[in-house]
Coordinates of C-alpha atoms in Angstrom, one line a residue:
M1 CA 34.6 -50.6 -51.2
P2 CA 32.0 -49.0 -49.1
S3 CA 30.5 -51.2 -45.9
I4 CA 27.4 -52.2 -45.5
P5 CA 25.7 -50.6 -42.5
P6 CA 24.3 -53.3 -40.3
L7 CA 20.6 -54.5 -40.3
S8 CA 19.7 -53.0 -37.4
S9 CA 20.6 -49.4 -37.9
L10 CA 18.7 -49.6 -40.8
R11 CA 15.4 -51.0 -39.0
N12 CA 16.3 -48.2 -36.5
R13 CA 16.4 -45.5 -39.2
R14 CA 12.9 -46.9 -40.8
K15 CA 11.6 -46.4 -37.5
A16 CA 13.0 -42.9 -37.1
E17 CA 11.7 -42.0 -40.2
V18 CA 8.0 -43.1 -39.9
P19 CA 6.1 -40.4 -38.1
V20 CA 4.5 -41.3 -34.6
P21 CA 0.8 -40.8 -34.6
R22 CA -0.8 -38.2 -32.3
V23 CA -3.2 -39.5 -30.0
P24 CA -6.2 -37.0 -29.6
V25 CA -6.8 -36.2 -26.1
P26 CA -10.9 -36.1 -25.3
T27 CA -12.0 -32.5 -25.0
A28 CA -13.2 -32.8 -21.6
R29 CA -9.3 -32.8 -20.4
A30 CA -9.4 -29.2 -21.4
I31 CA -12.6 -28.4 -19.6
V32 CA -12.8 -26.3 -16.1
D33 CA -16.3 -26.7 -16.0
C34 CA -19.4 -26.5 -18.1
A35 CA -23.1 -25.8 -17.3
V36 CA -26.4 -24.2 -17.9
Y37 CA -27.9 -20.8 -16.0
V38 CA -31.1 -20.1 -16.2
D39 CA -32.5 -17.0 -14.5
G40 CA -29.2 -16.5 -12.7
K41 CA -29.3 -20.5 -11.2
R42 CA -27.1 -22.9 -12.1
L43 CA -28.6 -26.1 -13.3
P44 CA -27.5 -29.5 -11.5
G45 CA -25.1 -31.6 -13.0
R46 CA -22.0 -31.1 -15.1
L47 CA -22.7 -31.5 -19.1
L48 CA -20.4 -31.5 -21.8
P49 CA -20.5 -28.4 -24.3
A50 CA -23.0 -30.4 -26.9
A51 CA -25.1 -31.4 -24.1
A52 CA -25.1 -28.3 -22.5
L53 CA -26.2 -26.5 -25.6
A54 CA -29.3 -28.6 -25.7
E55 CA -30.2 -28.7 -22.7
M56 CA -30.4 -24.6 -23.1
R57 CA -31.9 -24.9 -26.3
E58 CA -34.7 -27.1 -25.0
R59 CA -35.5 -24.8 -22.1
Q60 CA -35.3 -21.8 -24.5
A61 CA -33.9 -19.7 -21.5
G62 CA -30.5 -19.1 -19.8
F63 CA -27.0 -19.5 -21.2
V64 CA -24.1 -22.1 -21.2
W65 CA -20.9 -21.6 -19.8
V66 CA -18.2 -23.3 -21.1
G67 CA -14.4 -22.5 -19.3
L68 CA -11.2 -24.2 -20.9
H69 CA -7.8 -24.3 -19.7
E70 CA -5.2 -24.4 -22.6
P71 CA -6.9 -26.3 -25.0
D72 CA -5.1 -28.1 -28.1
E73 CA -6.3 -27.6 -31.5
T74 CA -8.5 -30.5 -32.3
Q75 CA -10.2 -29.7 -28.6
M76 CA -10.2 -26.4 -29.4
A77 CA -12.1 -26.9 -32.9
E78 CA -14.5 -29.6 -31.3
V79 CA -15.8 -26.9 -29.2
A80 CA -15.9 -24.2 -32.0
A81 CA -18.1 -26.7 -34.0
T82 CA -20.2 -26.9 -31.5
F83 CA -20.8 -23.1 -30.8
G84 CA -20.3 -22.0 -34.3
L85 CA -17.0 -20.1 -33.8
H86 CA -15.0 -18.0 -36.1
E87 CA -11.9 -19.8 -37.5
L88 CA -9.7 -16.8 -37.1
A89 CA -10.9 -16.7 -33.3
V90 CA -10.4 -20.2 -32.9
E91 CA -6.5 -20.0 -34.1
D92 CA -6.1 -17.4 -31.8
A93 CA -7.4 -19.1 -28.6
V94 CA -4.8 -21.9 -29.2
Q95 CA -1.9 -19.7 -30.1
A96 CA -2.4 -17.2 -27.3
H97 CA 0.0 -14.7 -26.8
Q98 CA -2.7 -12.1 -28.0
R99 CA -2.5 -8.5 -27.4
P100 CA -5.4 -7.4 -25.7
K101 CA -8.4 -6.3 -27.9
L102 CA -11.4 -6.2 -28.7
E103 CA -13.2 -7.7 -31.9
R104 CA -17.0 -8.9 -32.9
Y105 CA -17.7 -11.9 -35.5
D106 CA -21.1 -11.5 -36.1
D107 CA -23.4 -11.5 -33.0
T108 CA -19.9 -13.0 -31.3
L109 CA -18.3 -10.5 -29.1
I110 CA -14.4 -11.6 -28.5
L111 CA -12.4 -10.0 -25.6
V112 CA -8.6 -10.6 -25.2
L113 CA -6.9 -10.1 -21.7
R114 CA -3.6 -10.5 -20.5
T115 CA -3.4 -11.9 -17.0
V116 CA -0.8 -11.5 -14.4
K117 CA 0.6 -12.7 -11.4
Y118 CA 3.6 -11.1 -8.8
L119 CA 6.5 -13.6 -8.3
E120 CA 8.2 -13.4 -5.2
H121 CA 11.8 -13.1 -5.5
P122 CA 15.1 -12.3 -3.3
R123 CA 15.6 -8.7 -2.7
H124 CA 19.0 -8.6 -4.6
G125 CA 19.7 -10.1 -7.8
V126 CA 18.1 -10.6 -11.2
S127 CA 14.8 -13.2 -11.5
E128 CA 11.7 -13.0 -13.0
I129 CA 8.5 -10.7 -11.2
V130 CA 5.9 -10.4 -13.4
E131 CA 4.3 -13.7 -15.1
T132 CA 1.8 -13.2 -18.0
G133 CA -0.8 -15.4 -19.1
E134 CA -4.4 -14.8 -21.1
V135 CA -7.7 -14.9 -21.3
M136 CA -10.0 -15.3 -24.1
M137 CA -14.0 -14.8 -24.0
F138 CA -16.4 -15.5 -26.5
V139 CA -19.5 -13.7 -25.8
A140 CA -22.9 -14.4 -27.5
P141 CA -26.5 -14.1 -26.5
T142 CA -26.8 -18.1 -25.7
F143 CA -23.3 -18.8 -24.4
V144 CA -20.1 -17.0 -23.2
I145 CA -16.8 -19.4 -23.5
T146 CA -13.2 -18.6 -21.3
V147 CA -10.3 -19.8 -22.5
R148 CA -7.4 -19.5 -19.8
H149 CA -3.7 -19.7 -21.0
G150 CA -1.4 -20.0 -17.5
D151 CA -1.2 -21.7 -14.6
H152 CA -2.4 -18.4 -12.5
T153 CA -5.5 -16.5 -12.1
P154 CA -7.8 -19.2 -12.1
L155 CA -11.4 -18.1 -12.5
T156 CA -12.9 -20.6 -10.4
G157 CA -13.6 -17.9 -7.6
V158 CA -15.3 -15.9 -10.7
R159 CA -17.6 -18.5 -11.1
R160 CA -18.4 -19.0 -7.7
T161 CA -19.1 -15.6 -6.8
L162 CA -21.6 -15.0 -9.5
E163 CA -23.3 -18.3 -8.8
A164 CA -23.9 -16.6 -5.5
D165 CA -25.2 -13.6 -6.9
P166 CA -28.1 -14.9 -9.2
E167 CA -29.4 -11.4 -9.7
H168 CA -26.0 -10.0 -11.3
L169 CA -25.9 -13.4 -13.2
A170 CA -29.6 -13.3 -14.7
L171 CA -28.3 -10.5 -17.2
G172 CA -26.4 -12.9 -19.1
P173 CA -23.4 -13.8 -20.5
T174 CA -22.4 -10.0 -20.0
A175 CA -22.5 -10.4 -16.5
V176 CA -19.7 -13.0 -16.8
L177 CA -17.8 -10.9 -19.8
H178 CA -18.0 -8.2 -16.5
A179 CA -16.9 -10.4 -14.0
V180 CA -14.0 -11.8 -15.5
A181 CA -12.8 -8.2 -16.5
D182 CA -13.0 -7.3 -13.1
H183 CA -11.3 -9.8 -11.8
V184 CA -8.0 -9.6 -14.0
V185 CA -8.0 -6.1 -13.7
D186 CA -7.9 -6.3 -9.7
T187 CA -4.9 -8.7 -10.2
Y188 CA -3.4 -5.8 -12.1
V189 CA -3.5 -3.7 -9.1
E190 CA -2.6 -6.4 -6.7
V191 CA 0.9 -6.3 -8.9
A192 CA 0.9 -3.2 -8.8
Q193 CA 0.9 -2.6 -5.5
A194 CA 3.8 -5.2 -5.1
L195 CA 5.8 -3.4 -7.7
E196 CA 5.4 -0.4 -5.7
D197 CA 7.0 -1.8 -2.9
D198 CA 10.0 -3.2 -4.9
V199 CA 10.2 0.1 -6.5
D200 CA 10.3 2.0 -3.4
R201 CA 12.7 -0.7 -1.9
M202 CA 15.0 0.3 -5.1
E203 CA 14.8 4.0 -4.9
E204 CA 15.8 3.5 -1.2
D205 CA 19.0 1.5 -2.4
V206 CA 20.1 3.7 -4.8
F207 CA 20.3 6.7 -2.5
T208 CA 21.2 5.5 0.8
P209 CA 25.3 6.8 1.1
R210 CA 27.9 4.5 0.9
S211 CA 25.4 1.6 -0.9
H212 CA 26.3 -0.3 -4.0
I213 CA 23.3 -1.6 -6.2
A214 CA 23.8 -3.4 -8.9
V215 CA 22.0 -1.4 -12.5
E216 CA 21.4 -5.2 -13.5
E217 CA 18.8 -5.4 -10.9
I218 CA 17.5 -1.8 -11.6
Y219 CA 17.2 -2.8 -15.6
Q220 CA 15.5 -6.3 -14.4
L221 CA 12.9 -4.4 -12.5
K222 CA 12.3 -2.1 -15.3
R223 CA 11.6 -5.1 -17.8
E224 CA 9.3 -6.4 -15.7
V225 CA 7.3 -3.1 -15.5
V226 CA 7.4 -3.0 -19.2
E227 CA 6.0 -6.6 -19.4
L228 CA 3.0 -5.3 -16.8
R229 CA 2.6 -2.2 -19.1
R230 CA 2.9 -4.7 -22.1
A231 CA -0.4 -6.3 -20.5
V232 CA -2.1 -3.7 -19.3
A233 CA -2.0 -0.6 -21.5
P234 CA -3.7 -2.1 -24.7
L235 CA -6.3 -2.9 -22.4
T236 CA -7.8 0.7 -22.5
V237 CA -9.3 1.1 -25.6
P238 CA -11.4 -2.5 -25.4
L239 CA -12.9 -1.6 -21.9
Q240 CA -13.8 2.3 -23.3
L241 CA -15.8 0.6 -26.2
L242 CA -17.2 -1.9 -23.7
S243 CA -18.4 1.2 -21.7
N244 CA -20.0 2.7 -24.5
D245 CA -21.5 -0.4 -26.3
T246 CA -25.2 -0.1 -26.7
A247 CA -25.5 -3.3 -27.3
L248 CA -24.6 -4.4 -23.8
P249 CA -27.3 -3.6 -20.7
K250 CA -27.4 -0.3 -19.2
E251 CA -26.3 -2.0 -16.1
I252 CA -23.5 -4.0 -17.3
R253 CA -22.3 -0.6 -18.7
R254 CA -22.1 0.7 -15.6
Y255 CA -20.4 -1.7 -14.2
M256 CA -17.7 -1.5 -16.6
R257 CA -17.0 2.1 -16.5
D258 CA -16.2 1.1 -12.8
V259 CA -13.6 -1.4 -14.4
A260 CA -12.1 1.3 -16.6
D261 CA -11.5 3.5 -14.0
H262 CA -9.7 1.1 -11.9
H263 CA -7.7 0.3 -15.3
T264 CA -7.0 3.7 -15.9
V265 CA -5.4 4.3 -12.2
V266 CA -3.3 1.1 -12.7
S267 CA -2.2 2.2 -15.7
E268 CA -1.0 5.5 -14.6
H269 CA 0.7 3.8 -12.0
V270 CA 2.4 1.5 -14.5
R271 CA 4.0 4.7 -16.6
D272 CA 4.9 6.6 -12.9
F273 CA 7.0 2.9 -12.3
D274 CA 8.4 3.3 -15.7
E275 CA 9.5 6.7 -15.6
A276 CA 10.7 6.4 -11.8
L277 CA 13.2 3.3 -12.6
S278 CA 14.7 5.0 -15.6
S279 CA 15.5 7.8 -13.5
L280 CA 17.0 5.3 -10.9
I281 CA 19.2 3.9 -14.0
N282 CA 20.6 7.8 -14.8
A283 CA 21.0 8.0 -10.8
A284 CA 22.6 4.7 -10.4
L285 CA 24.9 5.4 -13.0
A286 CA 25.6 9.1 -11.8
K287 CA 26.4 7.0 -8.6
V288 CA 28.8 4.9 -9.8
G289 CA 30.6 7.7 -11.9
V290 CA 30.8 9.9 -8.6
Q291 CA 32.2 6.6 -6.7
Q292 CA 34.9 6.3 -9.5
N293 CA 36.0 9.8 -8.9
T294 CA 36.2 9.6 -5.4
D295 CA 38.5 6.4 -5.5
M296 CA 40.5 8.1 -8.1
R297 CA 40.9 10.7 -5.8
K298 CA 42.1 8.7 -2.9
I299 CA 44.2 6.7 -5.3
S300 CA 45.9 9.9 -6.7
A301 CA 46.4 11.2 -2.9
W302 CA 48.4 8.2 -1.7
A303 CA 49.8 8.2 -5.1
A304 CA 51.5 11.8 -4.0
M305 CA 52.2 10.9 -0.6
A306 CA 54.3 7.6 -1.8
A307 CA 55.9 9.7 -4.4
V308 CA 57.6 12.1 -1.3
P309 CA 59.8 9.1 0.5
T310 CA 60.4 7.3 -3.7
M311 CA 62.0 10.9 -4.9
I312 CA 64.1 11.5 -1.8
A313 CA 65.0 7.9 -1.6
G314 CA 65.8 8.2 -5.8
I315 CA 68.0 11.1 -4.8
Y316 CA 70.0 10.1 -2.3
G317 CA 70.2 6.4 -4.1
M318 CA 72.7 7.7 -6.6
N319 CA 76.1 6.7 -6.7
F320 CA 78.0 9.6 -6.6
Q321 CA 80.8 10.4 -4.2
H322 CA 80.3 13.9 -3.4
M323 CA 76.9 14.7 -2.4
P324 CA 75.4 17.0 0.6
E325 CA 75.3 15.4 4.2
L326 CA 76.2 12.1 3.2
S327 CA 79.4 12.2 5.5
W328 CA 76.5 13.6 8.3
T329 CA 76.2 11.9 11.5
F330 CA 72.4 12.7 11.6
G331 CA 71.8 12.8 7.9
Y332 CA 69.6 9.4 7.9
P333 CA 67.3 10.6 10.7
L334 CA 67.1 14.2 8.8
A335 CA 66.0 12.9 6.0
L336 CA 63.2 10.3 7.5
I337 CA 62.1 13.4 9.2
V338 CA 61.5 15.4 6.3
I339 CA 59.8 12.6 4.9
L340 CA 57.6 12.0 7.2
S341 CA 57.0 15.8 7.6
I342 CA 55.6 16.4 3.9
C343 CA 53.5 13.0 4.0
S344 CA 51.9 14.4 7.3
V345 CA 51.1 17.8 5.8
L346 CA 49.9 16.5 1.9
F347 CA 47.8 13.8 4.6
V348 CA 46.2 16.8 6.3
V349 CA 45.8 18.9 2.9
F350 CA 44.0 16.2 1.3
R351 CA 42.1 15.4 4.3
H352 CA 40.8 18.4 4.5
N353 CA 39.9 18.4 0.8
E354 CA 37.9 15.1 1.6
W355 CA 40.0 13.4 -1.1
L356 CA 41.0 10.7 1.8

């Protein structure tokens, strides 16, 4: 007869089956900053998105800049309802891990940027070097929304820099678009310079005589370069489109061309890093092969010298009565002299041929 489970276990099982309701987090938790800008100057106070949009519409001038950090679906849905964002774009903003791209929904321009950060790491060892994140921007004539994922590359400094330059900020939301893109590309430059030092040190280690470099270290660095390349390379087309987009102010297009030039330089550097590391992997593997050949030559040389006394001792170790020099007084010293002489000649020959 099957046993009846205790009442306490049944109660625990029912509690586990009942889904725990998710407590919604207020949208204000995801807002880093929200402000209204009129004629390039920030209006006093920190408002919620709905209040900021109402203030802007009442003045019929300026634009709203909302900065979000890793919003969830509920928080992003509330912001999307306030500004009328497309649901597909909102889904991308929540999920993150998007490829750098440029899209347009009606009068809203959407730009996705991959952010990167260089991590300090031990010189010899396998560890993460490049950390990636994401910034997604919604740019419209009356607002700009930045959604950031990741703990690095904050945009607070970009906002302060723009607020200190009202003339540039007066160009509207596209000025924020340029400033954020320029800031992200500048971080590409910094990370590329740091990786260049790593590649140079790796190259020095590989080609230093009698150095032992693990191929795994080179491969790890190559993987990090590939990670950087995935963040940098796809941004080429969006920056070119923004540089030639007649919907943007002429001054902004000039700034975007400058950003595109910097991005092109970084892309070329990253491509060179990838090719250099591929060559270093081949060189390291070739060096390992050469080192193995050298070790085998040394082993063979010592084995050849060890074979001489082994051969002579093996011959005179046979149990025969009639063998040459068995009864001679100087037979043993002569055998040692012959062994040492032959081994010395072999040692000189191997040393001359650089086997030892």
